[in-house]
Short mmCIF file of C-alpha atoms in Angstrom, two decimals:
data_model
loop_
_atom_site.label_atom_id
_atom_site.label_comp_id
_atom_site.label_asym_id
_atom_site.label_seq_id
_atom_site.Cartn_x
_atom_site.Cartn_y
_atom_site.Cartn_z
CA SER A 1 103.97 101.15 106.18
CA ALA A 2 107.70 100.41 106.72
CA VAL A 3 110.12 100.97 104.37
CA ILE A 4 112.70 97.50 105.11
CA SER A 5 116.30 97.06 103.69
CA GLN A 6 118.91 94.36 103.78
CA LYS A 7 122.50 94.01 103.55
CA PRO A 8 123.64 91.66 101.14
CA SER A 9 120.57 91.02 99.40
CA ARG A 10 122.52 87.32 98.75
CA ASP A 11 126.17 85.71 98.72
CA ILE A 12 127.87 82.63 98.93
CA CYS A 13 130.04 82.02 101.90
CA GLN A 14 132.47 79.20 102.61
CA ARG A 15 131.38 76.24 105.52
CA GLY A 16 133.11 77.30 108.16
CA THR A 17 132.39 81.39 107.97
CA SER A 18 130.42 83.75 108.67
CA LEU A 19 128.06 86.32 107.62
CA THR A 20 126.61 89.14 109.11
CA ILE A 21 123.01 90.59 107.50
CA GLN A 22 121.40 93.81 107.99
CA CYS A 23 118.01 94.80 108.24
CA GLN A 24 117.48 99.47 108.15
CA VAL A 25 114.16 100.40 108.94
CA ASP A 26 113.49 103.98 107.57
CA SER A 27 111.38 104.51 110.98
CA GLN A 28 111.56 103.41 114.74
CA VAL A 29 109.99 100.55 115.01
CA THR A 30 108.60 98.08 118.10
CA MET A 31 109.28 94.99 117.34
CA MET A 32 111.93 93.62 115.06
CA PHE A 33 111.92 90.27 114.49
CA TRP A 34 114.40 87.38 111.40
CA TYR A 35 113.10 84.69 109.68
CA ARG A 36 114.25 81.69 107.99
CA GLN A 37 112.76 80.37 104.51
CA GLN A 38 114.34 77.33 103.24
CA PRO A 39 113.65 76.61 99.75
CA GLY A 40 110.28 75.97 99.00
CA GLN A 41 109.18 76.37 102.29
CA SER A 42 107.27 78.13 104.57
CA LEU A 43 108.88 80.44 106.80
CA THR A 44 110.48 79.96 110.36
CA LEU A 45 110.42 82.22 112.85
CA ILE A 46 114.36 82.71 114.31
CA ALA A 47 113.81 85.20 117.12
CA THR A 48 112.33 88.38 118.36
CA ALA A 49 115.22 91.54 118.45
CA ASN A 50 115.01 93.43 121.34
CA GLN A 51 116.04 96.67 121.35
CA GLY A 52 119.11 96.71 124.08
CA SER A 53 118.81 93.42 125.36
CA GLU A 54 119.15 89.84 124.28
CA ALA A 55 117.31 88.65 121.61
CA THR A 56 114.69 86.09 122.13
CA TYR A 57 115.04 82.90 120.43
CA GLU A 58 112.59 79.99 119.00
CA SER A 59 112.85 76.02 119.83
CA GLY A 60 115.65 74.76 117.88
CA PHE A 61 117.01 78.26 117.65
CA VAL A 62 120.16 79.37 119.68
CA ILE A 63 122.27 82.49 120.38
CA ASP A 64 125.71 81.21 119.47
CA LYS A 65 124.31 80.13 116.18
CA PHE A 66 122.96 82.93 115.18
CA PRO A 67 123.81 86.13 117.13
CA ILE A 68 121.72 88.94 116.78
CA SER A 69 122.29 92.83 118.02
CA ARG A 70 119.38 95.49 117.60
CA PRO A 71 121.60 98.89 118.98
CA ASN A 72 118.01 101.96 118.73
CA LEU A 73 114.61 100.67 117.08
CA THR A 74 115.76 101.50 113.42
CA PHE A 75 118.51 98.31 113.07
CA SER A 76 119.44 94.88 113.48
CA THR A 77 121.90 91.91 112.07
CA LEU A 78 121.66 88.87 111.95
CA THR A 79 124.54 86.75 112.18
CA VAL A 80 125.25 83.22 111.10
CA SER A 81 127.98 81.52 112.32
CA ASN A 82 130.33 77.91 111.52
CA LEU A 83 128.34 78.32 108.38
CA SER A 84 127.75 74.33 106.54
CA PRO A 85 125.98 73.62 103.73
CA GLU A 86 121.85 72.85 105.91
CA ASP A 87 122.48 76.70 106.52
CA SER A 88 121.75 77.51 102.71
CA SER A 89 118.35 79.71 102.84
CA ILE A 90 116.77 83.61 102.41
CA TYR A 91 116.79 85.35 105.64
CA LEU A 92 114.17 87.92 106.50
CA CYS A 93 114.14 90.38 108.46
CA SER A 94 110.65 92.36 109.64
CA VAL A 95 109.30 94.44 111.59
CA ALA A 96 105.60 95.82 113.11
CA THR A 97 105.37 98.84 115.11
CA ALA A 98 103.32 100.07 118.46
CA TYR A 99 99.72 100.73 117.21
CA GLN A 100 99.51 97.54 114.26
CA GLU A 101 99.41 93.98 114.21
CA THR A 102 100.58 93.62 110.99
CA GLN A 103 104.46 92.88 110.37
CA TYR A 104 105.96 94.43 106.90
CA PHE A 105 109.14 91.84 105.30
CA GLY A 106 112.27 92.64 103.69
CA PRO A 107 113.50 91.70 100.79
CA GLY A 108 115.29 88.55 102.23
CA THR A 109 119.31 87.73 102.29
CA ARG A 110 119.68 84.50 99.96
CA LEU A 111 122.46 82.77 101.21
CA LEU A 112 124.91 79.44 99.83
CA VAL A 113 126.64 77.68 101.37
CA LEU A 114 129.52 76.11 99.79
CA LEU B 1 98.59 78.95 118.96
CA ALA B 2 96.12 78.06 116.61
CA LYS B 3 97.79 76.16 114.14
CA THR B 4 96.44 76.32 110.39
CA THR B 5 95.79 74.67 107.77
CA GLN B 6 95.06 75.29 103.57
CA PRO B 7 94.90 74.00 100.59
CA ILE B 8 98.45 73.01 99.35
CA SER B 9 97.97 74.54 96.10
CA MET B 10 95.23 76.15 93.93
CA ASP B 11 94.96 77.09 89.59
CA SER B 12 92.88 79.47 88.66
CA TYR B 13 92.44 81.69 85.49
CA GLU B 14 92.11 85.51 84.73
CA GLY B 15 89.00 87.46 86.01
CA GLN B 16 88.32 84.45 88.15
CA GLU B 17 87.30 85.25 91.76
CA VAL B 18 89.74 82.89 93.76
CA ASN B 19 88.52 81.67 97.62
CA ILE B 20 91.54 80.40 99.71
CA THR B 21 90.26 78.63 102.77
CA CYS B 22 91.92 78.53 106.32
CA SER B 23 90.61 76.39 109.07
CA HIS B 24 91.74 77.63 112.52
CA ASN B 25 89.65 74.92 114.84
CA ASN B 26 92.02 75.69 117.74
CA ILE B 27 91.62 79.94 117.36
CA ALA B 28 91.46 81.60 120.85
CA THR B 29 89.02 84.82 121.76
CA ASN B 30 91.93 87.29 121.44
CA ASP B 31 93.34 85.59 118.13
CA TYR B 32 93.30 88.03 114.71
CA ILE B 33 93.59 86.39 111.08
CA THR B 34 96.24 87.79 109.19
CA TRP B 35 96.86 86.75 105.91
CA TYR B 36 100.33 87.26 103.67
CA GLN B 37 100.98 87.33 99.95
CA GLN B 38 104.60 86.23 98.93
CA PHE B 39 106.14 86.56 95.28
CA PRO B 40 109.27 84.58 94.67
CA SER B 41 112.72 86.34 95.20
CA GLN B 42 110.66 88.79 98.04
CA GLY B 43 109.41 89.03 101.68
CA PRO B 44 105.78 87.85 102.15
CA ARG B 45 103.21 91.29 102.32
CA PHE B 46 100.13 92.04 104.17
CA ILE B 47 96.77 91.61 102.23
CA ILE B 48 94.18 91.60 104.73
CA GLN B 49 93.97 91.16 109.00
CA GLY B 50 90.09 90.53 110.57
CA TYR B 51 88.60 89.46 114.01
CA LYS B 52 85.34 88.53 113.32
CA THR B 53 82.28 89.67 110.40
CA LYS B 54 84.20 90.64 106.94
CA VAL B 55 86.62 92.57 106.27
CA THR B 56 87.30 94.46 102.71
CA ASN B 57 90.01 96.69 101.19
CA GLU B 58 90.92 97.70 98.28
CA VAL B 59 92.85 94.06 96.84
CA ALA B 60 90.65 91.29 99.18
CA SER B 61 88.12 90.65 101.02
CA LEU B 62 87.87 88.29 104.36
CA PHE B 63 85.28 86.43 105.11
CA ILE B 64 85.14 85.32 108.83
CA PRO B 65 82.36 82.96 110.60
CA ALA B 66 80.70 83.13 113.49
CA ASP B 67 82.79 80.65 115.11
CA ARG B 68 85.83 81.98 113.30
CA LYS B 69 87.16 78.43 113.21
CA SER B 70 87.97 79.02 109.49
CA SER B 71 88.49 82.00 107.37
CA THR B 72 88.46 82.38 103.49
CA LEU B 73 90.50 85.06 101.81
CA SER B 74 88.60 86.57 98.31
CA LEU B 75 90.94 88.00 95.26
CA PRO B 76 87.66 89.37 92.89
CA ARG B 77 88.86 89.06 89.34
CA VAL B 78 92.48 87.50 89.54
CA SER B 79 95.52 88.63 86.94
CA LEU B 80 98.91 86.33 86.32
CA SER B 81 100.08 88.57 89.03
CA ASP B 82 98.11 87.38 91.35
CA THR B 83 99.89 84.35 90.87
CA ALA B 84 101.95 83.56 94.75
CA VAL B 85 101.91 82.09 97.83
CA TYR B 86 99.67 82.64 99.94
CA TYR B 87 99.73 82.63 104.17
CA CYS B 88 97.23 82.81 106.84
CA LEU B 89 98.37 83.53 110.48
CA VAL B 90 96.28 83.19 114.00
CA GLY B 91 97.51 85.13 116.97
CA ASP B 92 96.77 87.10 119.40
CA SER B 93 99.40 89.44 119.28
CA VAL B 94 102.56 90.50 117.02
CA HIS B 95 104.26 92.67 119.24
CA TYR B 96 103.80 89.41 122.14
CA GLY B 97 106.35 87.88 120.13
CA GLY B 98 107.11 84.41 118.97
CA SER B 99 104.80 81.29 119.43
CA GLN B 100 102.70 83.33 121.84
CA GLY B 101 101.98 85.97 118.60
CA ASN B 102 100.96 86.36 115.59
CA LEU B 103 103.99 85.09 113.76
CA ILE B 104 104.12 80.75 113.02
CA PHE B 105 103.24 80.65 109.21
CA GLY B 106 101.84 77.45 108.44
CA LYS B 107 102.63 75.82 104.91
CA GLY B 108 100.80 77.95 102.91
CA THR B 109 98.73 78.24 99.28
CA LYS B 110 100.49 78.17 96.31
CA LEU B 111 97.80 80.22 93.67
CA SER B 112 99.05 79.38 90.34
CA VAL B 113 96.69 82.23 87.63
CA LYS B 114 96.65 81.07 84.31
CA PRO B 115 95.42 83.31 80.80
#
C-alpha cells in the first residue's frame, strides 16, 4: 500500500483568503483524488487530479474555487479559494495504483474558516 | 453508479461477531463491492473487496449472494478498537474515476463496540 502525507494537517484561515493543501505519495501512482468531508458527514469527491492536464471536477465543484495541480505521479495540490465558513471541513487526498482497485487515503487536512 | 443503503448505526459488545449489510439493488455486471473503515480524524482505510461469493482476509469476511444485490461485511470477535464508521462502495473501476468509478461514498454505518 502507498504511504500518503498531507500538509498542513490543520489550519485556521480568515474568510476571503485561500489555502493550498499538499498531498505527497511515497511511490508513483496512477490516480489521485481529492475529497471533502464535512463534520459528521460522509466523503464527497471533489475532483480527480490528472497528471499533466486539467483536473476532472465532480458536479458542484469548479476549478475557480478548487484549483488543482498534479505536476508528477507522486504529488498534487488542492487550493480552496476565497474561503468562507462553509468551507470548514476536512480535505482528503487518495490514490490508486494501476493494478489495484482500492484507494489509499491520506490523513486529511482539517480547515476552519473564521 | 449503484446506490448503496446501510444502517446508520449499530451497537455491539466486545468478542461478538458483527455483520453489517449493504443493499445495492441496481449493481451493474462490472461493479466491485469495497468496504472501508474510518476512525475519527483519520482517512478511510481499505478493509476488503469482492465481486461475488465470499472473500476473507485477516481482518474481515465479505459475503455476496448470487444476485449481488446486497453484501455483508463480517467482523469476527470485535474489540473496542473496531469502533468506527464503515462504508460500502459499489462501482466499476476506481480507474474510471468519479461517478463512473468506485468513488461515491454513502452515509456509512457507525459501529459502537462496548466493553
